[in-house]
Structures are given as structure tokens and as C-alpha cells.
Amino acid sequence: MGQSAGREKRPQSKKRGDAAGEAGAHYGAAREREHEHDAEDATVSSTSRSNASVVEGDSHGIDEETRKRLASKASLLKEMFPELDAETVLSVLEISNGDVEQAVAMLMPSSPARHGRVQSHGGGPVGEIRRTGHEVEDDGLPLPPKTAESIQPLLVTMKAPASDAAFVHSLRALADMSLNPRHQAIILDSSPRVLLDLLLASVDADVNEDILSSVVSTVANLCLTEDGQVYFQSAAKPLSLLLLKHTSVEVLLQCCRAVANLSFGSRENEGILQGEGGVMGLIRAAVEGRDADLKEEALAALANLCQHPKIAEDVIRSRNVINLIDLCKDKSEEVAKQALRAVGNLCIHPGVRETVAKYTVDLLIEIVADSEVNNLPSPLLAVRAVANLSHDSSVASLLARRRAGRALLHFLLLTGEEGSVPAVLKVDVGIARAEAAEAISLLTVPKSSRRLLLHDVGLDPLLQLVRSHDPLVQLPAARAISNLSSVVEQQPLPSPTRATAASASASAKEGHD
């Protein structure tokens, strides 16, 4: 069947929440500030801020003017944290320069105090599995005893908020907490039905954009777990409808994250999303969206879903593979990479390979032929797509005619040179080399292509690959030699001369042109 270009874990855009010291970065909604106090809050002295180590139970003699200025915000925080005394709340507000969100982060033991660790995208024979969202690095320490106690009051406040402001801030606090894997389990154990109710309500009613984006962001984070995928299975329909009708970039971006995580490794959820129209919503966001982050997240989710056979058929039938080809050339490197990953996942399905090949072969071969050691991520994905296509004999003949053999040989020689591959990519490159060698071997199977491949690839470079130290490259190269030797017509194999990546690249480009 071929190997999936896969699913992968997906970090949220670095453009949001980049400040390393920004506690509780919010990915579900734009920050709201209390406008009526901003000018006054700016006058809080640096001396007050330097007392950040003193958080609880010490008011430092807060004067009456400060009490009045912070009264409304203190009242809001008391609604969210009823167990705290008034002096503690006022002290935290003074230290936080009157910023309610920062105060929430300081009061909540579970709010992440450092920027989330970015999860790099991976690969492998079972495909790269992409989830979206920051994963807060686990420090191994036991959770503070108040963590569980902090979540329940937030859920209670959300179910029966004393004010709209209390509801919004409680929701944001919950979104922050859901970034941490250990907190996710606690939130799910608390049965956060209110999140699902809000999401379902958004289908038939206009829900405040900030609230909606925070809700979807929290759902996306909770769906990083298998329990979350099960709990929020019924979220597939509202998420799909939001993707089709909503106009807010932030809401759409969070919906894309949620869809990617909901479908992660779950064929059942993939099927539900396919039936509810989520695929077309993702394509809409990717094709019509002007925001690069939104296009990237939409394509990442679509790439995950393209591993489902019926979804792949839908994409082909709607002729959206043409849109994917255009997006593979996007000026944003990340957008192009995710579009290429979606194309690669379409290539794993035997029933659509010929159609996919008709549109994509030239682009894929060009990307492989242009491989450079300082820009390998896209060629790695293109190699996998070509390898998947080569499993179909009719497509293998087409690949051979379009000089795919030369391009694959260039990639193998380039990445086989000592010290040529960055250490961080060695595992991925090793997998891609095995796939490239296997693809060359498969291209030599149709007898009609062998003479052309003997000219394009040659026996000498294949002998060079056989002498490599990688058995996953040696064996396919040996099979290719065996197949090609049948057209040598009694002539002895030529003495091996060392092929180079530069010569293979030039040959590949010349033949492709």
C-alpha cells in the first residue's frame, strides 16, 4: 500500500504567545484588557512590581486609593477564586500592574509559567502523526494540591457566571490549564460538559468570537488525549459547520487544530468528520484564507484526514488536488510543506494513485531533483510521495518516463555523503533514503521501463549504493541491478566509477526539462 506521508504533531504558530515569560499565553482568544483602568494602572510603581515574590496574605499596606482603583477587578477575581481573601487578591492585582489575566496566571497553580515546548514534526514508516497545540514540558514534579480544586470552581463559574467578564476570564484560565498534559486529565475527569454545550450552541446562535475561540482552543488541547477524542466526538459536526461558515481567522484556526487532534489516529472520528463536511471546510480555509497560519493549520488537519480512503476520494472527486498543487508552491515554506504532506497522504491509496500522479508527478520530481542539504524537509516529503506512487505499476512506468529515477538517485547520492545531513534530520533522512532506494527498485519492475532506467540511473551508481553501509538501501539497489542487468544483453557489468550527487542532479534536471 505504501507508506503514509502521515500525521504529525503540530505546534501552534510561534507568532502567538512568543514571549517566554508570558504566563498563561492564550491561544483561544485575543487578549481583552479592562479599558477603563488602563491609564491608571500604568502608574503602578516599579516597587510594587518588585514584590512579585509575595503573593498571598500580605497586602503591604495597600492604600485606599489603590483599593478603589482595583475594586472592580478584585471583585471579578473574587468571583473566580472565592476561597481567597480580599487582601490577597488586591496584592496580586497590584503586583500584576492591574492586569487581570496576569493575576489569574499568578493565582492559579496550574497555569503554565513558561512558554510551551515546540514539538518538531516527525516521520517514519507509519507516517508522521500531527497534533496541534503547545505541549508544556512536564517537570516531573507532583501537581500542587490546589490544582484539582482550582478547576472545579472555574467550571462552576462558567456554568453559572456572576457576570460576562467572570465567564470570559474563567474560560481563558481553563484554556491555559488545558495546555498541560496532566491538567487535561483532571479537566476531563471534571466532565466539562459546558464546553461541548457552548460548541453545539454556536451552530444555531451567534456566540461571542472571543468565547468561541477559547472554547475551541480548549477542546483542541483536550483532544490531545484519547479520552478527549472520545468525549468530544460529538464536536465533529459543530466544528465542521464552523469551518464552513465562520469568518474569524482565530476561530477557524482553532477549529483546524481541533479537527487535527480529534482525527488523530481515530478512523471513527475521521469518518464522522468526513460525513459532516469538515473536509470541505478545511479546503475552504486553506484555499480562500489569506492568513498563512490559518492555511498551514488547515492543511495540516487535511493531511491527517487524507489518510482516510473515503476522504482521499472526496478530495480527488472535487478536483481539489489541483488546489493542493498550487499550495505546494506557496511562498510560505510551512504552508507548502503541509500541502505537500497532504499530497503524499493521497498517494497511499491504490484507488486514486493514477489520478493523483497525473497532477503531481512533475512537481514531486522537481522537488526531489532540486534537493539540497540545507533544505531537506520538502524533498523528504516528496520522496515519500514518489515512493508511494511507485507501488502502482502503471504509475511506476509514468515516473520512469518523467525521469524520476535520476531525481531519486540525486537524493540518495546527496544524502549519502559523509557528514552531509544535519544531525537533527538523520533519522528522517535515513527513512527517506530507504524509500528512495525502494522506489528505484520498483521503477525497474516494468520491463518496458528498464532500458530507459539503465540510461538514466546506470549500474555504476547502483553498485555504489550496494556498497553503502545501510541494508535498507543495499537490498533495493541490488534488486534494481538484477532487473536492469536483463537488458545488458550478455555484456559484462562495467567497472564501477564513483557517481556524485552533482552529476546526478544535473542529469535529473536535464532529463526532466
mmCIF file with all atom_site columns, C-alpha atoms in Angstrom, residues 450-451 454 459 481-494:
data_model
loop_
_atom_site.group_PDB
_atom_site.id
_atom_site.type_symbol
_atom_site.label_atom_id
_atom_site.label_alt_id
_atom_site.label_comp_id
_atom_site.label_asym_id
_atom_site.label_entity_id
_atom_site.label_seq_id
_atom_site.pdbx_PDB_ins_code
_atom_site.Cartn_x
_atom_site.Cartn_y
_atom_site.Cartn_z
_atom_site.occupancy
_atom_site.B_iso_or_equiv
_atom_site.pdbx_formal_charge
_atom_site.auth_seq_id
_atom_site.auth_comp_id
_atom_site.auth_asym_id
_atom_site.auth_atom_id
_atom_site.pdbx_PDB_model_num
ATOM 1  C CA . ARG A 1 450 ? 14.243 -0.896  -17.844 1.00 0.00 ? 450 ARG A CA 1
ATOM 2  C CA . ARG A 1 451 ? 16.230 0.359   -20.835 1.00 0.00 ? 451 ARG A CA 1
ATOM 3  C CA . LEU A 1 454 ? 19.543 1.809   -17.352 1.00 0.00 ? 454 LEU A CA 1
ATOM 4  C CA . LEU A 1 459 ? 24.615 0.363   -12.960 1.00 0.00 ? 459 LEU A CA 1
ATOM 5  C CA . ILE A 1 481 ? 20.687 -4.102  -10.596 1.00 0.00 ? 481 ILE A CA 1
ATOM 6  C CA . SER A 1 482 ? 19.228 -7.577  -11.028 1.00 0.00 ? 482 SER A CA 1
ATOM 7  C CA . ASN A 1 483 ? 16.290 -6.194  -13.015 1.00 0.00 ? 483 ASN A CA 1
ATOM 8  C CA . LEU A 1 484 ? 18.391 -3.872  -15.175 1.00 0.00 ? 484 LEU A CA 1
ATOM 9  C CA . SER A 1 485 ? 21.027 -6.495  -15.920 1.00 0.00 ? 485 SER A CA 1
ATOM 10 C CA . SER A 1 486 ? 18.453 -8.339  -18.027 1.00 0.00 ? 486 SER A CA 1
ATOM 11 C CA . VAL A 1 487 ? 18.774 -5.650  -20.737 1.00 0.00 ? 487 VAL A CA 1
ATOM 12 C CA . VAL A 1 488 ? 22.572 -5.587  -20.837 1.00 0.00 ? 488 VAL A CA 1
ATOM 13 C CA . GLU A 1 489 ? 22.470 -8.447  -23.408 1.00 0.00 ? 489 GLU A CA 1
ATOM 14 C CA . GLN A 1 490 ? 25.371 -10.639 -22.428 1.00 0.00 ? 490 GLN A CA 1
ATOM 15 C CA . GLN A 1 491 ? 27.647 -7.663  -21.825 1.00 0.00 ? 491 GLN A CA 1
ATOM 16 C CA . PRO A 1 492 ? 29.688 -7.741  -18.584 1.00 0.00 ? 492 PRO A CA 1
ATOM 17 C CA . LEU A 1 493 ? 28.878 -5.150  -15.968 1.00 0.00 ? 493 LEU A CA 1
ATOM 18 C CA . PRO A 1 494 ? 31.107 -2.075  -16.399 1.00 0.00 ? 494 PRO A CA 1
#
